[in-house]
mmCIF file with all atom_site columns, C-alpha atoms in Angstrom:
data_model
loop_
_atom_site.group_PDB
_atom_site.id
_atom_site.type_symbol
_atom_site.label_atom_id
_atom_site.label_alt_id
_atom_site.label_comp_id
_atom_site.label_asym_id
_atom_site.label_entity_id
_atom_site.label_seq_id
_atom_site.pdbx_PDB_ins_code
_atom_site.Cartn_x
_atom_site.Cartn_y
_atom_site.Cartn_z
_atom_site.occupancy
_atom_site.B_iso_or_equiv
_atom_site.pdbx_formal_charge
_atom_site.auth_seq_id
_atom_site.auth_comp_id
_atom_site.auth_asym_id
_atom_site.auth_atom_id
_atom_site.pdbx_PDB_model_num
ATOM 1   C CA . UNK A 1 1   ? 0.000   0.000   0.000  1.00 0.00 ? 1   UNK A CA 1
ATOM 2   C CA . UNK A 1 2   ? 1.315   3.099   -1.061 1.00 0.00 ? 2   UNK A CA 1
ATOM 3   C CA . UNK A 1 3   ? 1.703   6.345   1.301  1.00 0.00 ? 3   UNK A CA 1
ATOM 4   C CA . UNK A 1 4   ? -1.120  8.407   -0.467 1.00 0.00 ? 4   UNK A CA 1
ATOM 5   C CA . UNK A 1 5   ? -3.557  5.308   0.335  1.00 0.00 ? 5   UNK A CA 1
ATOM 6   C CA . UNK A 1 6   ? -2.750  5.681   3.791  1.00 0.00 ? 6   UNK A CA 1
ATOM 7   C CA . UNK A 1 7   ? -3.100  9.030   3.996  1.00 0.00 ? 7   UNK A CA 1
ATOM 8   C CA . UNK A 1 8   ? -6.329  9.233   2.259  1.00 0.00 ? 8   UNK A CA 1
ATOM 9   C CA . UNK A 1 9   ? -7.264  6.098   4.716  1.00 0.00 ? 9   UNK A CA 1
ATOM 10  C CA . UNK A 1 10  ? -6.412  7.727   7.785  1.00 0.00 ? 10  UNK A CA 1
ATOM 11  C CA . UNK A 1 11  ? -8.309  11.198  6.774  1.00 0.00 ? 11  UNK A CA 1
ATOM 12  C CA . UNK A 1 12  ? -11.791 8.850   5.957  1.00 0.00 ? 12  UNK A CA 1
ATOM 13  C CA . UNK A 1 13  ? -11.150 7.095   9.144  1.00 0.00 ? 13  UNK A CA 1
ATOM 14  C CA . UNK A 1 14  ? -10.978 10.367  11.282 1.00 0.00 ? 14  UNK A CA 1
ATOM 15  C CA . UNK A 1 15  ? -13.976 11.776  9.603  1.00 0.00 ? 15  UNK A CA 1
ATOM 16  C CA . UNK A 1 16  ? -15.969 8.687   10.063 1.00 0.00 ? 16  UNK A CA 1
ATOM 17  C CA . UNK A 1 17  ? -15.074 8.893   13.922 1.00 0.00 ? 17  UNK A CA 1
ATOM 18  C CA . UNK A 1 18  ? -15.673 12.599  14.257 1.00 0.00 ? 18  UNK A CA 1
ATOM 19  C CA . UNK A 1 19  ? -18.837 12.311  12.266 1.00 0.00 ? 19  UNK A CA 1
ATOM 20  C CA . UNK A 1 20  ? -19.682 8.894   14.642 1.00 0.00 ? 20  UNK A CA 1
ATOM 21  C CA . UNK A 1 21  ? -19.076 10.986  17.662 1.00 0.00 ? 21  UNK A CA 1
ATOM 22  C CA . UNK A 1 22  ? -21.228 13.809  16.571 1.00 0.00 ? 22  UNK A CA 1
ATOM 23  C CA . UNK A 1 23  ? -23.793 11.874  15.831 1.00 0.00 ? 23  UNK A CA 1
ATOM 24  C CA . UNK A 1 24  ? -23.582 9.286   18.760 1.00 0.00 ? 24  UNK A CA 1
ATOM 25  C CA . UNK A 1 25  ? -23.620 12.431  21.360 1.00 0.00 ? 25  UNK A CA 1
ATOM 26  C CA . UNK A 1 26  ? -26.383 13.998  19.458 1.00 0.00 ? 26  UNK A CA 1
ATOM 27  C CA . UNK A 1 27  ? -28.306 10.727  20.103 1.00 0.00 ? 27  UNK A CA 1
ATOM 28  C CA . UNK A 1 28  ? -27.442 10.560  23.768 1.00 0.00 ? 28  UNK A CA 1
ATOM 29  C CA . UNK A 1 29  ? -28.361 13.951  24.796 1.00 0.00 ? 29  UNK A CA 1
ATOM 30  C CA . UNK A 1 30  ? -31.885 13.724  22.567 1.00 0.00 ? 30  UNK A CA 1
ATOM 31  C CA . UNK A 1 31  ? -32.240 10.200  24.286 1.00 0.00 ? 31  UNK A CA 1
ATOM 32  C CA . UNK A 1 32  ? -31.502 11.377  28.229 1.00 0.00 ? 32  UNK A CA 1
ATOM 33  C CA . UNK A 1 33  ? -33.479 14.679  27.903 1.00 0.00 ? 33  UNK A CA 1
ATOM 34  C CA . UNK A 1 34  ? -37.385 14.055  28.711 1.00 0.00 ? 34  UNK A CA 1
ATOM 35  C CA . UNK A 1 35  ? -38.104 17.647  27.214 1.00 0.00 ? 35  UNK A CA 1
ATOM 36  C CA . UNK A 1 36  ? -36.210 17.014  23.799 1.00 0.00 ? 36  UNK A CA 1
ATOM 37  C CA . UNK A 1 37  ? -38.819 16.706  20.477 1.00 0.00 ? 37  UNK A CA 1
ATOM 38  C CA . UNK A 1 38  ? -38.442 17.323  17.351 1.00 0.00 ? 38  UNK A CA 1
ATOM 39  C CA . UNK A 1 39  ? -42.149 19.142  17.212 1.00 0.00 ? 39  UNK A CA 1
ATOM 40  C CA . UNK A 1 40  ? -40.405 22.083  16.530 1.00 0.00 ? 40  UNK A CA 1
ATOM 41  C CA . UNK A 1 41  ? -38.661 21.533  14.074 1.00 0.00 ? 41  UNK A CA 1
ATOM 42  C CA . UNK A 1 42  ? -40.886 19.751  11.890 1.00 0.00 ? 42  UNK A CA 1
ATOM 43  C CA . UNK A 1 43  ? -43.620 22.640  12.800 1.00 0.00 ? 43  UNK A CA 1
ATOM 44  C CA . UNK A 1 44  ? -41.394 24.861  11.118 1.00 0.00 ? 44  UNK A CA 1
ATOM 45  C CA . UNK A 1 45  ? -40.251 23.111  8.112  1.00 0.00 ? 45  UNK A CA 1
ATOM 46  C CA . UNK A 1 46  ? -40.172 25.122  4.997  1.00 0.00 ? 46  UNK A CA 1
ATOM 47  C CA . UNK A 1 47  ? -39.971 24.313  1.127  1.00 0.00 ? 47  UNK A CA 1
ATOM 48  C CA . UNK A 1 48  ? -41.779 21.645  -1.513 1.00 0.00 ? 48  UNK A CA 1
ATOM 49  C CA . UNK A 1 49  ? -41.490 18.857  1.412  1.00 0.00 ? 49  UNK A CA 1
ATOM 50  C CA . UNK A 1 50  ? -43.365 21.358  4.397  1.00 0.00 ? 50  UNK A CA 1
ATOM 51  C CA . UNK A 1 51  ? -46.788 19.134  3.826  1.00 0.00 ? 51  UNK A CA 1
ATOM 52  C CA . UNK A 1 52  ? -44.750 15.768  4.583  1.00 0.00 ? 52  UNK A CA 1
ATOM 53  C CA . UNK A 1 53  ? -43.021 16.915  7.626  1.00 0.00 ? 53  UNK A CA 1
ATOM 54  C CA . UNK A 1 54  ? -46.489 18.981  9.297  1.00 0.00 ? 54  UNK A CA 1
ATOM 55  C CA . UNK A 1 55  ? -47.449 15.708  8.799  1.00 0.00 ? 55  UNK A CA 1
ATOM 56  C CA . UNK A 1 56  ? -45.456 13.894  11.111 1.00 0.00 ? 56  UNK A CA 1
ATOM 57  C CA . UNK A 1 57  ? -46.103 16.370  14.185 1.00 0.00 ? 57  UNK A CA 1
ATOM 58  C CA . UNK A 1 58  ? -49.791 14.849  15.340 1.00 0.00 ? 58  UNK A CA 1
ATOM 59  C CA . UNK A 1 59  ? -50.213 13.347  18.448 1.00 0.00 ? 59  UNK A CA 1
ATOM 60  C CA . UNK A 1 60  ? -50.123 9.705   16.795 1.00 0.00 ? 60  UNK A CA 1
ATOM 61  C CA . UNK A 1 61  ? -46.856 10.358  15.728 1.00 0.00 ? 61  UNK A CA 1
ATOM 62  C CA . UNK A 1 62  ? -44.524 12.687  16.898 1.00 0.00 ? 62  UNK A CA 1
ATOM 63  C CA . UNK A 1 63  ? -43.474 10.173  19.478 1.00 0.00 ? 63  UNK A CA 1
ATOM 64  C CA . UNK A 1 64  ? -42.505 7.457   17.048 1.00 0.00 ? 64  UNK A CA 1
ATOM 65  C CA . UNK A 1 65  ? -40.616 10.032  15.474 1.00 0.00 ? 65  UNK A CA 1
ATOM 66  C CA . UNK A 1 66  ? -38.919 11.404  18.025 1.00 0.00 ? 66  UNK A CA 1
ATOM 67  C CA . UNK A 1 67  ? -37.922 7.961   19.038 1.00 0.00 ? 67  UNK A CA 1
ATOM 68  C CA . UNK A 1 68  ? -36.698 6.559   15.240 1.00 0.00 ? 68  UNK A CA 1
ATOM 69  C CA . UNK A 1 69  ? -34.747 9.710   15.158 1.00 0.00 ? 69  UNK A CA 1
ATOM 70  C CA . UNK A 1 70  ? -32.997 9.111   18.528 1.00 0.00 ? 70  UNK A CA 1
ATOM 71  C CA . UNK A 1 71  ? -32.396 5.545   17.414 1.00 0.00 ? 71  UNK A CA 1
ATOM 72  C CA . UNK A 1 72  ? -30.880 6.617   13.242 1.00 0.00 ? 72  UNK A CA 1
ATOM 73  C CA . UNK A 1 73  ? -28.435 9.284   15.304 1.00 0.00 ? 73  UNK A CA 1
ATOM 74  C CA . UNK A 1 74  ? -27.362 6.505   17.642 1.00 0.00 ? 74  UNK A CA 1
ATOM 75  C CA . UNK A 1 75  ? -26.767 3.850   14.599 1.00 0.00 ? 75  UNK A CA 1
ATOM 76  C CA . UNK A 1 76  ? -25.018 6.152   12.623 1.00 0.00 ? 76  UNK A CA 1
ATOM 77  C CA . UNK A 1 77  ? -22.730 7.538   15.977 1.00 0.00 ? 77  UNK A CA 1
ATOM 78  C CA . UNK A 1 78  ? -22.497 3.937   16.713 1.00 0.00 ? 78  UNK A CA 1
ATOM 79  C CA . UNK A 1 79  ? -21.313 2.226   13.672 1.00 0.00 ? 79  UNK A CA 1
ATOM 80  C CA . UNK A 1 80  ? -19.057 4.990   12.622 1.00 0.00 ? 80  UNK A CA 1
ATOM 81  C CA . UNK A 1 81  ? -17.356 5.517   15.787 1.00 0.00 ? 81  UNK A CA 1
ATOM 82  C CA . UNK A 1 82  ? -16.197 1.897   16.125 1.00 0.00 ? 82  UNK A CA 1
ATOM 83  C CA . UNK A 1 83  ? -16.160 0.989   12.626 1.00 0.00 ? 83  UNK A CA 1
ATOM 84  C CA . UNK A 1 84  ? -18.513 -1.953  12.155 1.00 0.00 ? 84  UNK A CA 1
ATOM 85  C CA . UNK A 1 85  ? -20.817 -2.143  9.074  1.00 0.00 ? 85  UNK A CA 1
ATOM 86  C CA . UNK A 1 86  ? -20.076 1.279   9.124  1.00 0.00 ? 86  UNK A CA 1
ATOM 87  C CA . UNK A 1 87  ? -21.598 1.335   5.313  1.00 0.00 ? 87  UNK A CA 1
ATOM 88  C CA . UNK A 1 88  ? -25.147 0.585   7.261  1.00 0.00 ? 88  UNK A CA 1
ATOM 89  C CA . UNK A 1 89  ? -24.563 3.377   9.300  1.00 0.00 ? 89  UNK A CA 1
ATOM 90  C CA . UNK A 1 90  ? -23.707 5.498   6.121  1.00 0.00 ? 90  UNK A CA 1
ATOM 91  C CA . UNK A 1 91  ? -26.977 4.635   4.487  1.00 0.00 ? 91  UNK A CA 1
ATOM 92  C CA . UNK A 1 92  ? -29.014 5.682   7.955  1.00 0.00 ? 92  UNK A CA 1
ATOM 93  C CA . UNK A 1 93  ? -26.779 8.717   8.217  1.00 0.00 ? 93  UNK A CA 1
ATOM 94  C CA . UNK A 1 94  ? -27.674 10.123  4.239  1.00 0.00 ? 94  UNK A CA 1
ATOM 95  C CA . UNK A 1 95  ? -31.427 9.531   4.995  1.00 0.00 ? 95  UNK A CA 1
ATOM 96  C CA . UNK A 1 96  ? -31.615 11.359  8.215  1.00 0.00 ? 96  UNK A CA 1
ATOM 97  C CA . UNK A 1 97  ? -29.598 14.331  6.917  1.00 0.00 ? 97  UNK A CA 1
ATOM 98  C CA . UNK A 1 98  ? -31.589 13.851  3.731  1.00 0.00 ? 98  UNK A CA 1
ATOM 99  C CA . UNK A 1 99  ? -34.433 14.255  6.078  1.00 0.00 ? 99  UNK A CA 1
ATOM 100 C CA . UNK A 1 100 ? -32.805 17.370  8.045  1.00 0.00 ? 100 UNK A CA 1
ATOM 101 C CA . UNK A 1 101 ? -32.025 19.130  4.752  1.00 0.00 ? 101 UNK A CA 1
ATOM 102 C CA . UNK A 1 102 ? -35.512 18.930  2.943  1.00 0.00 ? 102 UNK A CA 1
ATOM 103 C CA . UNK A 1 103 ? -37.302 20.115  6.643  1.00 0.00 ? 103 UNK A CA 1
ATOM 104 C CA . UNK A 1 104 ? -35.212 23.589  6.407  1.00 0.00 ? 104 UNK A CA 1
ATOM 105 C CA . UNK A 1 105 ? -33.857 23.586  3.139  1.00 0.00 ? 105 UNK A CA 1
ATOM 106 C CA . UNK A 1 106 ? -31.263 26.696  2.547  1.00 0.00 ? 106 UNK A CA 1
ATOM 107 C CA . UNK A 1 107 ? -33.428 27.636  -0.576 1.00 0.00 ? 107 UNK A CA 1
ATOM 108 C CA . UNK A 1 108 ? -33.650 31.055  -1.888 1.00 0.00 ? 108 UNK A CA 1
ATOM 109 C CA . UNK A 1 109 ? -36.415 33.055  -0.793 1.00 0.00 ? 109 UNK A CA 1
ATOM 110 C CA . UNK A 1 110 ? -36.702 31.217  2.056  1.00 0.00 ? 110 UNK A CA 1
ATOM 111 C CA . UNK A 1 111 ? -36.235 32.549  5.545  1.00 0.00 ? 111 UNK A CA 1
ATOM 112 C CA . UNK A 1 112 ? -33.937 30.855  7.391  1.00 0.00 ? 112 UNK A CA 1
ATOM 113 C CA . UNK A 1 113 ? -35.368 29.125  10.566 1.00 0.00 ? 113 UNK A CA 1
ATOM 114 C CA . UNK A 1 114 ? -33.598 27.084  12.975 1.00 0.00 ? 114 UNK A CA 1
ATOM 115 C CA . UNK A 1 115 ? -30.876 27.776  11.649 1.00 0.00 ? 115 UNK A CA 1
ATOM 116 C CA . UNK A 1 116 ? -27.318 28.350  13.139 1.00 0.00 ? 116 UNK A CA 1
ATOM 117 C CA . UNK A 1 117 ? -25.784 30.052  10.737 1.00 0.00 ? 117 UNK A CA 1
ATOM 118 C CA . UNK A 1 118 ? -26.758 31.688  7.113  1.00 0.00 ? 118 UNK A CA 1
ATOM 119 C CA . UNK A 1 119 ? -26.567 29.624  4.164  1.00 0.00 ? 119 UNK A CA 1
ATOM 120 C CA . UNK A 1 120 ? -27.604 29.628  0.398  1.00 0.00 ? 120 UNK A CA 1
ATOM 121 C CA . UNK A 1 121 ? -28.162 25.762  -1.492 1.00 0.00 ? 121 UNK A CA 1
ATOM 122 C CA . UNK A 1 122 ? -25.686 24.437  0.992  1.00 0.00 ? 122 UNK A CA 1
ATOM 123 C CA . UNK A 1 123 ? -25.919 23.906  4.640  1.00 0.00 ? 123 UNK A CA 1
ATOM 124 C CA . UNK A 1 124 ? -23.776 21.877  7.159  1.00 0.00 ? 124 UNK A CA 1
ATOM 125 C CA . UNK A 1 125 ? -26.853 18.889  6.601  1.00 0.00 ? 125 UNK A CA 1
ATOM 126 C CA . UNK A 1 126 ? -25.550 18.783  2.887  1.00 0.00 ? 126 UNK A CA 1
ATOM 127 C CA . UNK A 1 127 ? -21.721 18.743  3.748  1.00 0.00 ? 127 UNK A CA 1
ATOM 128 C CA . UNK A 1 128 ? -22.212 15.788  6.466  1.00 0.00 ? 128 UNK A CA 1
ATOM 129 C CA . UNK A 1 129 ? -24.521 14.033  3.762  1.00 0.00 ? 129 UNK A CA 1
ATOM 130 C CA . UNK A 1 130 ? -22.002 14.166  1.735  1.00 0.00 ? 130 UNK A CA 1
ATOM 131 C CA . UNK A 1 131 ? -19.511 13.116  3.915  1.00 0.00 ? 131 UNK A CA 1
ATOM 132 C CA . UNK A 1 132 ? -21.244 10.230  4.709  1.00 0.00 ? 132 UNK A CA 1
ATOM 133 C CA . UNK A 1 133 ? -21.781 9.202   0.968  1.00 0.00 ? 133 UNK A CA 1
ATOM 134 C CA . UNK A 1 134 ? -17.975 9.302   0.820  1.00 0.00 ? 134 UNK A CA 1
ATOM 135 C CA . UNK A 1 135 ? -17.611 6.920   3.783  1.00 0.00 ? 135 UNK A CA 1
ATOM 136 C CA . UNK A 1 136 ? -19.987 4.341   2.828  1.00 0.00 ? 136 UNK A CA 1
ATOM 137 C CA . UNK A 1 137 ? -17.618 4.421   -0.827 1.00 0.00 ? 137 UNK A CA 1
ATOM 138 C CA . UNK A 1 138 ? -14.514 4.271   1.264  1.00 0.00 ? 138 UNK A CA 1
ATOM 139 C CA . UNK A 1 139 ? -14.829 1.752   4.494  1.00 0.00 ? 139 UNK A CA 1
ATOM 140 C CA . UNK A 1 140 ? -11.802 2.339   7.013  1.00 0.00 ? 140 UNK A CA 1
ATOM 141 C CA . UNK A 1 141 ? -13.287 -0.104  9.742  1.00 0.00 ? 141 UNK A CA 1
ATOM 142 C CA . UNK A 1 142 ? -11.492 -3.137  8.224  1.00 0.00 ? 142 UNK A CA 1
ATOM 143 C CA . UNK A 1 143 ? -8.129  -0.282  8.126  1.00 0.00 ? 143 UNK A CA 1
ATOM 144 C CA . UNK A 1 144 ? -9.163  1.299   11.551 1.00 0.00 ? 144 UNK A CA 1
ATOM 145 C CA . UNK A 1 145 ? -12.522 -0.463  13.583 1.00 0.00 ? 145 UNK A CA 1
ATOM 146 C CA . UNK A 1 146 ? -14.215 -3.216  14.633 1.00 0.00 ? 146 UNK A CA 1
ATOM 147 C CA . UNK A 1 147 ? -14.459 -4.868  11.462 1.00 0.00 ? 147 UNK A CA 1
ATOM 148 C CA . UNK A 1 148 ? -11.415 -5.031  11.220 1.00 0.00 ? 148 UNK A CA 1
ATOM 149 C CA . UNK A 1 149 ? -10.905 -7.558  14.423 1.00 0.00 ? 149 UNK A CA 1
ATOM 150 C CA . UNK A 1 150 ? -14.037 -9.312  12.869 1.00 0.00 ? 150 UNK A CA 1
ATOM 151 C CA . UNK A 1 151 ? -12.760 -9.762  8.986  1.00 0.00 ? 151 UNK A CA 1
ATOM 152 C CA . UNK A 1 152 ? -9.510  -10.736 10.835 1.00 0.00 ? 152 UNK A CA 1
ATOM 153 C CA . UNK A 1 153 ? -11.266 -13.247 13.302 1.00 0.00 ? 153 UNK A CA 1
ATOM 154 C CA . UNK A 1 154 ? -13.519 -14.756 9.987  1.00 0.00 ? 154 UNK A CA 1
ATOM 155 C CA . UNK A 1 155 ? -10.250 -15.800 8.182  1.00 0.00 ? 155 UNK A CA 1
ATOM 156 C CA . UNK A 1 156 ? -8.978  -17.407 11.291 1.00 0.00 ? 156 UNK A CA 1
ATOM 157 C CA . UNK A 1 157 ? -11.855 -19.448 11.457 1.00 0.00 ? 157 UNK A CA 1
ATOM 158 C CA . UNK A 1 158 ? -11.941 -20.358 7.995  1.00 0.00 ? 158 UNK A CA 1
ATOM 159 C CA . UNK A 1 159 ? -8.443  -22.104 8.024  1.00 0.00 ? 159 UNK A CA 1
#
């Protein structure tokens, strides 16, 4: 392996932790704080998608979603940070920042709500998504994870 592969290998394995970790203690805190929903920010989604995600804010089901977003941040922070079928992770990750970036999409014309910062097309939901597309097409947990102690214990076994 030549030192530009382990360079780039190294980089995608730090940004899959860092990415893990954010996503892992986003989890956590949602999971351990009784007041946390995501009412409002579905209530205040904006753009073409506004109809789906005022949808998803009735009694019936804010709870579940609440919950089935606590448990995609937790997979994602999970898989990523240790580096097991960290490409599962990848595909939950893209859908919930999918998700994230439709609600409040940086669009213009749009005011900006719940927002942290000002953007236009591109917001920090779009980089991340992004970041996690390049993760699931460049696994480092068989370089730098759990899967790698697995693949290794699987060829063990198999002689």
């Amino acid at each position: 392996m030549n030192q530009n592969q382990n360079k780039l290998k190294t980089s995608v394995a730090l940004l899959r932790i860092f990415i893990g970790w954010h996503f892992l203690f986003e989890g956590v805190v949602k999971m351990y704080n009784p007041e946390w929903t995501s009412f409002g920010y579905l209530a205040t989604a904006q753009g073409p998608f506004e109809w789906f995600f005022t949808m998803l804010i009735g009694d019936a089901t804010i709870g579940w979603v609440d919950t089935l977003n606590i448990i995609a941040l937790m997979v994602v922070g999970v898989t990523f940070t240790l580096g097991i079928f960290e490409r599962i992770g990848a595909i939950v990750g893209i859908g919930l920042l999918a998700l994230y970036f439709l609600a409040h999409p940086p669009f213009p014309g749009l005011t900006q709500m719940n927002a942290e910062g000002n953007y236009w097309l591109i917001n920090k939901n779009l980089i991340e998504l992004v970041a996690c597309i390049v993760i699931y097409q460049l696994p480092t947990g068989a370089y730098f994870g759990l899967d790698y102690l697995r693949k290794n214990k699987l060829k063990t076994q198999e002689q």
